[in-house]
Amino acid sequence: MQIYKVGGAIRDRLLGKPVTDIDWVVVGATTEEMLAKGFRPVGADFPVFLHPKSGEEYALARTERKSGRGYGGFTFHASPEVTLEEDLIRRDLTINAMAEDDQQNLTDPYHGQRDLEARLLRHVSPAFAEDPLRVLRVARFAARYAELGFTVAPETLELMRQLSESGELEALTAERSWKEISRALMEDQPQVFIEVLRECGALKVLMPEVDALFGVPQPEAHHPEIDTGVHTLSVLEQAAQHKQPLTVRWACLLHDLGKGLTPEEEWPRHIAHEHTGLKLIKAVNERFKAPKDCQELALLVGKYHTHGHRALELKASTLLELLQSFDVYRRPQRFEEFIAACEMDARGRKGLEQRSYPQADYLRGAATAARSVAVQPLLEKGFNGPELGEAIKRERLKALKVYKENASA
Ligand code: CTP
């Protein structure tokens, strides 16, 4: 049996990037031989094993043939006769289809090295189409390597377009899609992920609610970039530049979905888009089974982002409602993430990226004021049950009124 390092580890070493995990391919071996050497099998479907000591993945060289729709529709052919070249040709991109033996001899039959130098994301063969998840993977790699100047090869973009139109993307499971989406959003240029998906028509299939924002105008006075889709990408870009967590990035992507529903005769204004957008945000959240914290923040940011921008003008009672809605007393971190998303929204506008956002500190101050209300004295006064709740609210409102007066003094 011969063992080779493959895939991302070779690609990233050649790019001078840190290598985090290593995948191996084993040529000329059977499952029985792997088990006899102490390798542990992973799942029932794939001829993949974990090394007994390092825990790294070792896959038997295989060919893949698609036998039906969706992820279940694969048949594998793994046998000691499958060659390294046959294994590499069914992989997604040429830059991911290189292998290296223990002497660091490179096997590169599909010119991955040439494409690395040309900064091209190019599919290896028509077998690319056997796994529609690769449309998302290519968009993710485009986001990751955008800073190095990588682009998607035109013929690969065309194949991605065909896959998007074929209806194959709809067969992807929420879990597999979310894994790609969440990883892509955490790249340094997540907006490129959305751009590439849009370019190949996959955005229209995966997130039609986001796709619909392109071509929708906003008032130039607040949005010099005018286009809502362009604005959304800038907000996402700002979130990445400010190293925001996934929750905030997800909320940034979805915050303005309601603007895609505004009747054209109301353009460029979007009255009540915060409310009309909620059902769309909910639908996207559920489609990808986003984690609970992502879902929650996206809905809250969707509903309240204009409150955030108008923070300094809000009445004390509205400020209180906002803080109550966020349960800022028990969930201070979530409110911080809301503030961050609002700030990214304010900065994600053409020419306004560097502007200050005094609303952020103002909202933090308001939260501190409301939180400073002590419950003990109210208990001592004999309040309990719903009356106690009302008394706390009254005290918080008082505290916010004082806070407002002091802030405007
Ligand atoms: N691969 C593929 N098609 C997929 C998933 C993986 O062809 N849908 C192949 C590629 O050759 C890839 C290798 O399997 O390089 C390992 O996959 P994975 O670990 O998911 O990705 P990496 O390329 O290592 O990239 P990352 O750095 O994003 O983990």
Short mmCIF file of C-alpha atoms and ligand atoms in Angstrom, two decimals:
data_model
loop_
_atom_site.label_atom_id
_atom_site.label_comp_id
_atom_site.label_asym_id
_atom_site.label_seq_id
_atom_site.Cartn_x
_atom_site.Cartn_y
_atom_site.Cartn_z
CA MET A 1 0.00 0.00 0.00
CA GLN A 2 1.13 3.56 -0.71
CA ILE A 3 0.07 6.49 1.41
CA TYR A 4 -0.12 10.09 0.18
CA LYS A 5 -0.97 13.42 1.72
CA VAL A 6 -3.76 15.03 -0.33
CA GLY A 7 -6.05 18.00 -0.65
CA GLY A 8 -5.98 21.13 1.47
CA ALA A 9 -2.73 20.30 3.25
CA ILE A 10 -0.75 20.35 -0.01
CA ARG A 11 -2.61 23.40 -1.31
CA ASP A 12 -2.02 25.44 1.82
CA ARG A 13 1.64 24.43 2.15
CA LEU A 14 2.28 25.56 -1.45
CA LEU A 15 0.46 28.83 -0.70
CA GLY A 16 2.61 29.32 2.39
CA LYS A 17 -0.47 29.15 4.61
CA PRO A 18 -0.64 27.28 7.92
CA VAL A 19 -1.81 23.68 7.54
CA THR A 20 -4.38 22.73 10.15
CA ASP A 21 -5.55 19.26 9.29
CA ILE A 22 -4.06 16.65 7.03
CA ASP A 23 -5.99 14.22 4.84
CA TRP A 24 -4.39 11.06 3.50
CA VAL A 25 -5.26 8.77 0.63
CA VAL A 26 -4.28 5.11 0.65
CA VAL A 27 -3.67 3.34 -2.67
CA GLY A 28 -3.50 -0.44 -3.03
CA ALA A 29 -5.13 -1.42 0.24
CA THR A 30 -8.33 -3.15 1.33
CA THR A 31 -10.60 -2.36 4.25
CA GLU A 32 -9.43 -5.55 5.94
CA GLU A 33 -5.78 -4.50 5.72
CA MET A 34 -6.61 -1.09 7.21
CA LEU A 35 -8.52 -2.67 10.11
CA ALA A 36 -5.65 -5.12 10.69
CA LYS A 37 -3.30 -2.14 11.08
CA GLY A 38 -5.52 -0.71 13.80
CA PHE A 39 -7.25 2.03 11.75
CA ARG A 40 -10.77 2.84 12.99
CA PRO A 41 -13.53 3.03 10.36
CA VAL A 42 -15.55 6.28 10.11
CA GLY A 43 -19.25 5.70 9.47
CA ALA A 44 -20.59 2.94 7.29
CA ASP A 45 -20.83 4.70 3.92
CA PHE A 46 -17.32 5.90 3.24
CA PRO A 47 -14.11 3.88 2.98
CA VAL A 48 -12.52 6.36 5.42
CA PHE A 49 -10.50 5.49 8.53
CA LEU A 50 -8.93 7.30 11.46
CA HIS A 51 -5.27 6.71 12.24
CA PRO A 52 -4.98 4.83 15.56
CA LYS A 53 -2.56 7.44 16.98
CA SER A 54 -2.82 10.76 15.12
CA GLY A 55 -6.59 10.55 14.55
CA GLU A 56 -6.06 11.93 11.01
CA GLU A 57 -8.30 10.79 8.15
CA TYR A 58 -7.11 8.09 5.78
CA ALA A 59 -9.37 7.37 2.80
CA LEU A 60 -9.02 4.43 0.47
CA ALA A 61 -8.50 5.62 -3.11
CA ARG A 62 -11.94 5.58 -4.69
CA THR A 63 -13.97 6.60 -7.65
CA GLU A 64 -17.40 8.11 -7.14
CA ARG A 65 -20.38 7.71 -9.36
CA LYS A 66 -23.60 9.51 -8.83
CA SER A 67 -26.60 7.23 -8.78
CA GLY A 68 -29.37 9.60 -7.80
CA ARG A 69 -30.29 12.98 -6.43
CA GLY A 70 -28.92 14.40 -3.23
CA TYR A 71 -26.20 13.35 -0.89
CA GLY A 72 -27.57 9.84 -0.45
CA GLY A 73 -27.30 9.27 -4.17
CA PHE A 74 -23.67 8.14 -4.28
CA THR A 75 -22.15 4.82 -4.99
CA PHE A 76 -18.49 4.35 -4.15
CA HIS A 77 -16.02 2.14 -5.77
CA ALA A 78 -13.00 1.63 -3.55
CA SER A 79 -10.59 -1.15 -4.36
CA PRO A 80 -6.85 -1.74 -4.36
CA GLU A 81 -6.88 -1.29 -8.15
CA VAL A 82 -8.03 2.35 -8.03
CA THR A 83 -5.02 4.50 -8.90
CA LEU A 84 -3.98 7.79 -7.34
CA GLU A 85 -4.85 9.64 -10.58
CA GLU A 86 -8.33 8.09 -10.60
CA ASP A 87 -8.86 9.20 -7.03
CA LEU A 88 -7.64 12.74 -7.76
CA ILE A 89 -9.79 13.24 -10.87
CA ARG A 90 -13.07 12.98 -8.92
CA ARG A 91 -12.05 15.79 -6.53
CA ASP A 92 -13.46 19.32 -6.70
CA LEU A 93 -10.69 21.75 -7.68
CA THR A 94 -7.31 21.28 -9.35
CA ILE A 95 -5.65 23.04 -6.40
CA ASN A 96 -7.24 20.40 -4.12
CA ALA A 97 -6.27 17.48 -6.36
CA MET A 98 -2.56 17.22 -5.65
CA ALA A 99 -0.88 14.49 -3.63
CA GLU A 100 2.50 14.09 -2.02
CA ASP A 101 4.39 11.00 -0.87
CA ASP A 102 6.56 10.79 2.23
CA GLN A 103 9.55 12.10 0.23
CA GLN A 104 7.56 15.25 -0.64
CA ASN A 105 7.31 14.16 -4.32
CA LEU A 106 4.31 15.95 -5.77
CA THR A 107 1.75 14.14 -7.94
CA ASP A 108 -0.14 16.82 -9.85
CA PRO A 109 -1.77 15.29 -12.94
CA TYR A 110 -4.42 18.03 -13.27
CA HIS A 111 -2.07 21.04 -12.95
CA GLY A 112 -3.06 22.29 -9.54
CA GLN A 113 0.28 24.01 -9.12
CA ARG A 114 -0.18 25.91 -12.36
CA ASP A 115 -3.63 27.07 -11.20
CA LEU A 116 -2.23 28.08 -7.82
CA GLU A 117 0.23 30.32 -9.62
CA ALA A 118 -2.49 31.62 -11.95
CA ARG A 119 -4.73 32.21 -8.88
CA LEU A 120 -7.53 30.16 -10.45
CA LEU A 121 -10.21 28.04 -8.82
CA ARG A 122 -10.78 25.51 -11.57
CA HIS A 123 -12.69 22.23 -11.44
CA VAL A 124 -10.78 19.06 -12.20
CA SER A 125 -13.29 17.24 -14.42
CA PRO A 126 -17.02 16.89 -15.10
CA ALA A 127 -17.11 14.73 -11.93
CA PHE A 128 -17.30 18.09 -10.13
CA ALA A 129 -21.06 17.94 -10.72
CA GLU A 130 -21.38 14.77 -8.64
CA ASP A 131 -21.53 16.81 -5.44
CA PRO A 132 -23.55 20.06 -5.64
CA LEU A 133 -22.10 21.18 -2.30
CA ARG A 134 -19.03 22.05 -4.32
CA VAL A 135 -20.82 25.16 -5.61
CA LEU A 136 -20.74 26.46 -2.04
CA ARG A 137 -17.20 25.20 -1.49
CA VAL A 138 -15.86 27.08 -4.51
CA ALA A 139 -17.59 30.27 -3.35
CA ARG A 140 -16.05 29.73 0.10
CA PHE A 141 -12.56 29.24 -1.33
CA ALA A 142 -13.08 32.36 -3.45
CA ALA A 143 -13.81 34.28 -0.22
CA ARG A 144 -10.86 32.78 1.59
CA TYR A 145 -8.29 33.38 -1.14
CA ALA A 146 -9.67 36.66 -2.50
CA GLU A 147 -6.87 38.53 -0.75
CA LEU A 148 -4.37 36.49 -2.79
CA GLY A 149 -6.12 37.44 -6.01
CA PHE A 150 -7.90 34.13 -6.69
CA THR A 151 -10.93 34.08 -8.98
CA VAL A 152 -13.22 31.33 -10.26
CA ALA A 153 -12.29 30.05 -13.73
CA PRO A 154 -15.00 30.96 -16.27
CA GLU A 155 -15.63 27.31 -17.21
CA THR A 156 -16.04 26.40 -13.54
CA LEU A 157 -18.46 29.28 -13.03
CA GLU A 158 -20.42 27.99 -16.01
CA LEU A 159 -20.59 24.51 -14.49
CA MET A 160 -21.71 26.03 -11.19
CA ARG A 161 -24.39 27.91 -13.11
CA GLN A 162 -25.64 24.70 -14.70
CA LEU A 163 -25.68 22.94 -11.33
CA SER A 164 -27.63 25.82 -9.78
CA GLU A 165 -30.19 25.73 -12.57
CA SER A 166 -30.54 21.95 -12.48
CA GLY A 167 -32.30 21.94 -9.10
CA GLU A 168 -29.50 19.87 -7.54
CA LEU A 169 -28.78 22.49 -4.86
CA GLU A 170 -32.22 21.96 -3.40
CA ALA A 171 -31.26 18.42 -2.53
CA LEU A 172 -28.46 19.56 -0.19
CA THR A 173 -29.12 18.95 3.49
CA ALA A 174 -29.40 21.94 5.82
CA GLU A 175 -26.47 20.64 7.85
CA ARG A 176 -24.03 20.42 4.94
CA SER A 177 -25.06 23.81 3.57
CA TRP A 178 -24.85 25.52 6.95
CA LYS A 179 -21.37 24.15 7.52
CA GLU A 180 -20.19 25.80 4.32
CA ILE A 181 -22.14 29.02 4.90
CA SER A 182 -20.91 29.46 8.46
CA ARG A 183 -17.30 28.75 7.49
CA ALA A 184 -17.57 31.15 4.55
CA LEU A 185 -19.04 33.91 6.73
CA MET A 186 -16.05 33.60 9.05
CA GLU A 187 -13.55 34.21 6.25
CA ASP A 188 -11.91 37.64 5.94
CA GLN A 189 -13.94 38.54 2.85
CA PRO A 190 -17.31 36.83 3.33
CA GLN A 191 -18.95 39.22 0.86
CA VAL A 192 -17.06 37.43 -1.93
CA PHE A 193 -18.86 34.20 -0.98
CA ILE A 194 -22.23 35.87 -1.56
CA GLU A 195 -21.01 37.58 -4.75
CA VAL A 196 -19.84 34.30 -6.28
CA LEU A 197 -23.06 32.53 -5.31
CA ARG A 198 -24.98 35.34 -6.93
CA GLU A 199 -22.89 35.29 -10.07
CA CYS A 200 -23.56 31.60 -10.69
CA GLY A 201 -27.25 31.80 -9.83
CA ALA A 202 -26.92 29.75 -6.62
CA LEU A 203 -27.94 32.65 -4.37
CA LYS A 204 -31.33 32.77 -6.06
CA VAL A 205 -31.83 29.11 -5.14
CA LEU A 206 -30.29 29.06 -1.67
CA MET A 207 -31.32 32.49 -0.35
CA PRO A 208 -33.75 34.13 -2.80
CA GLU A 209 -34.52 36.64 -0.02
CA VAL A 210 -30.93 37.96 -0.17
CA ASP A 211 -30.76 37.74 -3.96
CA ALA A 212 -33.90 39.91 -4.19
CA LEU A 213 -32.10 42.83 -2.50
CA PHE A 214 -29.98 43.51 -5.58
CA GLY A 215 -31.54 46.17 -7.73
CA VAL A 216 -33.65 47.56 -4.88
CA PRO A 217 -32.83 51.25 -4.28
CA GLN A 218 -32.63 53.05 -0.93
CA PRO A 219 -32.60 56.83 -0.28
CA GLU A 220 -29.27 58.26 -1.35
CA ALA A 221 -29.07 60.59 1.65
CA HIS A 222 -28.58 57.66 4.05
CA HIS A 223 -27.25 55.18 1.53
CA PRO A 224 -24.84 56.72 -0.98
CA GLU A 225 -24.37 53.21 -2.45
CA ILE A 226 -28.17 53.19 -3.16
CA ASP A 227 -28.49 49.45 -3.95
CA THR A 228 -29.69 47.32 -1.01
CA GLY A 229 -27.72 44.27 -2.14
CA VAL A 230 -24.51 46.29 -2.39
CA HIS A 231 -25.23 47.72 1.06
CA THR A 232 -25.73 44.23 2.52
CA LEU A 233 -22.38 43.09 1.14
CA SER A 234 -20.67 46.17 2.60
CA VAL A 235 -22.21 45.50 6.01
CA LEU A 236 -20.89 41.96 5.88
CA GLU A 237 -17.49 43.24 4.80
CA GLN A 238 -17.43 45.66 7.74
CA ALA A 239 -18.38 42.84 10.12
CA ALA A 240 -15.41 40.81 8.90
CA GLN A 241 -13.04 43.77 9.09
CA HIS A 242 -14.13 44.32 12.68
CA LYS A 243 -13.64 40.60 13.45
CA GLN A 244 -17.26 40.13 14.51
CA PRO A 245 -18.46 36.65 15.55
CA LEU A 246 -20.67 34.43 13.39
CA THR A 247 -23.87 35.55 15.12
CA VAL A 248 -23.24 39.18 14.14
CA ARG A 249 -22.21 38.29 10.57
CA TRP A 250 -25.33 36.20 10.08
CA ALA A 251 -27.51 39.03 11.43
CA CYS A 252 -25.73 41.52 9.13
CA LEU A 253 -26.50 39.38 6.08
CA LEU A 254 -30.20 39.16 6.93
CA HIS A 255 -30.96 42.51 8.59
CA ASP A 256 -32.59 44.23 5.60
CA LEU A 257 -34.50 41.35 3.96
CA GLY A 258 -37.76 43.27 4.32
CA LYS A 259 -36.53 45.80 1.76
CA GLY A 260 -36.88 43.13 -0.90
CA LEU A 261 -40.64 43.11 -0.28
CA THR A 262 -41.27 46.85 -0.65
CA PRO A 263 -43.69 47.59 -3.54
CA GLU A 264 -41.80 49.42 -6.29
CA GLU A 265 -44.06 52.46 -6.09
CA GLU A 266 -42.78 53.06 -2.53
CA TRP A 267 -39.08 52.98 -3.54
CA PRO A 268 -36.65 54.23 -2.43
CA ARG A 269 -38.36 54.33 0.97
CA HIS A 270 -38.91 51.13 2.93
CA ILE A 271 -41.52 51.83 5.54
CA ALA A 272 -41.72 49.14 8.23
CA HIS A 273 -39.17 46.89 6.48
CA GLU A 274 -38.03 45.80 9.97
CA HIS A 275 -41.37 44.07 10.44
CA THR A 276 -42.02 42.79 6.93
CA GLY A 277 -38.55 41.21 6.96
CA LEU A 278 -39.12 39.06 10.03
CA LYS A 279 -40.90 36.22 8.30
CA LEU A 280 -38.15 36.10 5.67
CA ILE A 281 -35.42 36.02 8.31
CA LYS A 282 -37.29 33.21 10.04
CA ALA A 283 -37.56 31.27 6.78
CA VAL A 284 -33.83 31.55 6.02
CA ASN A 285 -32.94 30.67 9.62
CA GLU A 286 -35.04 27.54 9.43
CA ARG A 287 -33.98 26.55 5.93
CA PHE A 288 -30.39 26.14 7.10
CA LYS A 289 -31.18 25.14 10.69
CA ALA A 290 -28.89 27.93 11.85
CA PRO A 291 -27.83 27.59 15.51
CA LYS A 292 -30.20 29.12 18.04
CA ASP A 293 -27.96 32.09 18.90
CA CYS A 294 -27.62 33.00 15.19
CA GLN A 295 -31.36 32.69 14.64
CA GLU A 296 -32.22 34.82 17.68
CA LEU A 297 -29.79 37.61 16.94
CA ALA A 298 -30.78 37.81 13.27
CA LEU A 299 -34.44 38.24 14.24
CA LEU A 300 -33.69 40.82 16.93
CA VAL A 301 -31.36 42.82 14.67
CA GLY A 302 -33.91 42.63 11.86
CA LYS A 303 -36.62 43.97 14.13
CA TYR A 304 -34.68 46.61 16.06
CA HIS A 305 -31.77 47.90 13.94
CA THR A 306 -33.47 51.21 13.18
CA HIS A 307 -34.07 51.63 16.92
CA GLY A 308 -30.32 51.24 17.31
CA HIS A 309 -29.64 54.00 14.80
CA ARG A 310 -32.19 56.31 16.43
CA ALA A 311 -31.06 55.45 19.96
CA LEU A 312 -30.34 59.06 20.96
CA GLU A 313 -33.85 60.17 19.98
CA LEU A 314 -35.75 57.31 21.61
CA LYS A 315 -38.06 58.07 24.50
CA ALA A 316 -37.07 56.52 27.83
CA SER A 317 -40.06 54.17 27.58
CA THR A 318 -38.99 52.96 24.11
CA LEU A 319 -35.43 52.48 25.32
CA LEU A 320 -36.82 50.39 28.17
CA GLU A 321 -38.87 48.25 25.78
CA LEU A 322 -35.76 47.71 23.67
CA LEU A 323 -33.71 46.61 26.66
CA GLN A 324 -36.53 44.36 27.87
CA SER A 325 -36.84 42.76 24.43
CA PHE A 326 -33.19 41.83 24.57
CA ASP A 327 -33.45 40.65 28.19
CA VAL A 328 -30.29 42.68 28.63
CA TYR A 329 -30.24 41.89 32.36
CA ARG A 330 -29.59 38.21 31.80
CA ARG A 331 -28.17 38.34 28.27
CA PRO A 332 -25.75 41.33 28.20
CA GLN A 333 -23.58 39.71 25.51
CA ARG A 334 -26.49 39.42 23.08
CA PHE A 335 -27.17 43.16 23.44
CA GLU A 336 -23.49 43.87 22.72
CA GLU A 337 -23.83 41.81 19.54
CA PHE A 338 -26.92 43.79 18.58
CA ILE A 339 -25.00 47.04 19.04
CA ALA A 340 -22.16 45.65 16.94
CA ALA A 341 -24.53 44.65 14.12
CA CYS A 342 -26.12 48.13 14.14
CA GLU A 343 -22.70 49.73 13.98
CA MET A 344 -21.70 47.53 11.03
CA ASP A 345 -24.97 48.48 9.32
CA ALA A 346 -24.16 52.17 9.81
CA ARG A 347 -20.61 51.75 8.47
CA GLY A 348 -21.56 49.52 5.56
CA ARG A 349 -22.41 52.52 3.41
CA LYS A 350 -20.34 53.95 0.62
CA GLY A 351 -17.92 56.57 1.91
CA LEU A 352 -19.22 56.32 5.48
CA GLU A 353 -17.11 53.34 6.61
CA GLN A 354 -15.03 55.40 9.02
CA ARG A 355 -17.79 57.38 10.62
CA SER A 356 -18.27 57.26 14.36
CA TYR A 357 -21.28 55.59 15.90
CA PRO A 358 -22.11 57.38 19.18
CA GLN A 359 -25.27 55.27 19.44
CA ALA A 360 -23.10 52.34 20.58
CA ASP A 361 -21.89 53.93 23.81
CA TYR A 362 -25.25 55.54 24.37
CA LEU A 363 -26.99 52.16 24.24
CA ARG A 364 -24.37 50.62 26.53
CA GLY A 365 -24.92 53.46 29.00
CA ALA A 366 -28.67 52.92 28.87
CA ALA A 367 -28.22 49.21 29.58
CA THR A 368 -25.97 50.02 32.53
CA ALA A 369 -28.52 52.49 33.89
CA ALA A 370 -31.39 50.00 33.64
CA ARG A 371 -29.29 47.24 35.14
CA SER A 372 -28.28 49.39 38.09
CA VAL A 373 -31.80 49.18 39.55
CA ALA A 374 -31.50 47.02 42.66
CA VAL A 375 -34.24 44.51 43.40
CA GLN A 376 -33.52 44.05 47.12
CA PRO A 377 -34.99 47.40 48.31
CA LEU A 378 -38.18 46.64 46.37
CA LEU A 379 -38.45 43.22 48.02
CA GLU A 380 -37.96 44.90 51.38
CA LYS A 381 -40.82 47.24 50.57
CA GLY A 382 -42.98 44.12 50.24
CA PHE A 383 -43.35 43.84 46.45
CA ASN A 384 -43.62 40.36 45.01
CA GLY A 385 -45.00 38.47 42.02
CA PRO A 386 -46.25 40.54 39.06
CA GLU A 387 -46.23 43.67 41.24
CA LEU A 388 -42.54 43.27 41.81
CA GLY A 389 -42.04 43.04 38.05
CA GLU A 390 -44.00 46.26 37.57
CA ALA A 391 -42.08 48.03 40.32
CA ILE A 392 -38.74 47.02 38.78
CA LYS A 393 -39.90 48.32 35.42
CA ARG A 394 -40.96 51.64 36.97
CA GLU A 395 -37.57 52.05 38.64
CA ARG A 396 -35.76 51.19 35.42
CA LEU A 397 -37.84 53.75 33.54
CA LYS A 398 -36.91 56.38 36.13
CA ALA A 399 -33.25 55.45 35.80
CA LEU A 400 -33.47 55.77 32.01
CA LYS A 401 -35.13 59.17 32.24
CA VAL A 402 -32.29 60.40 34.45
CA TYR A 403 -29.77 58.83 32.06
CA LYS A 404 -31.35 60.61 29.09
CA GLU A 405 -31.41 63.95 30.84
CA ASN A 406 -27.78 63.65 31.88
CA ALA A 407 -26.74 62.54 28.39
CA SER A 408 -28.41 65.55 26.74
CA ALA A 409 -27.18 68.02 29.37
N1 CTP B 1 -13.22 17.15 -1.54
C1 CTP B 1 -13.95 17.18 -2.72
N2 CTP B 1 -15.28 17.49 -2.72
C2 CTP B 1 -15.92 17.78 -1.55
C3 CTP B 1 -15.21 17.75 -0.34
C4 CTP B 1 -13.85 17.45 -0.36
O1 CTP B 1 -13.37 16.94 -3.77
N3 CTP B 1 -17.21 18.06 -1.57
C5 CTP B 1 -11.81 16.75 -1.57
C6 CTP B 1 -10.85 17.86 -1.97
O2 CTP B 1 -9.76 17.24 -2.64
C7 CTP B 1 -10.39 18.41 -0.63
C8 CTP B 1 -10.31 17.15 0.21
O3 CTP B 1 -11.39 16.34 -0.27
O4 CTP B 1 -9.16 19.06 -0.73
C9 CTP B 1 -10.44 17.39 1.70
O5 CTP B 1 -11.66 18.00 1.98
P1 CTP B 1 -11.88 18.99 3.19
O6 CTP B 1 -11.06 18.55 4.35
O7 CTP B 1 -13.33 19.20 3.34
O8 CTP B 1 -11.35 20.39 2.63
P2 CTP B 1 -9.92 21.01 2.43
O9 CTP B 1 -9.62 21.07 0.98
O10 CTP B 1 -8.92 20.38 3.31
O11 CTP B 1 -10.19 22.51 2.78
P3 CTP B 1 -10.38 23.27 4.16
O12 CTP B 1 -9.09 23.97 4.35
O13 CTP B 1 -11.48 24.20 3.85
O14 CTP B 1 -10.72 22.28 5.19
#
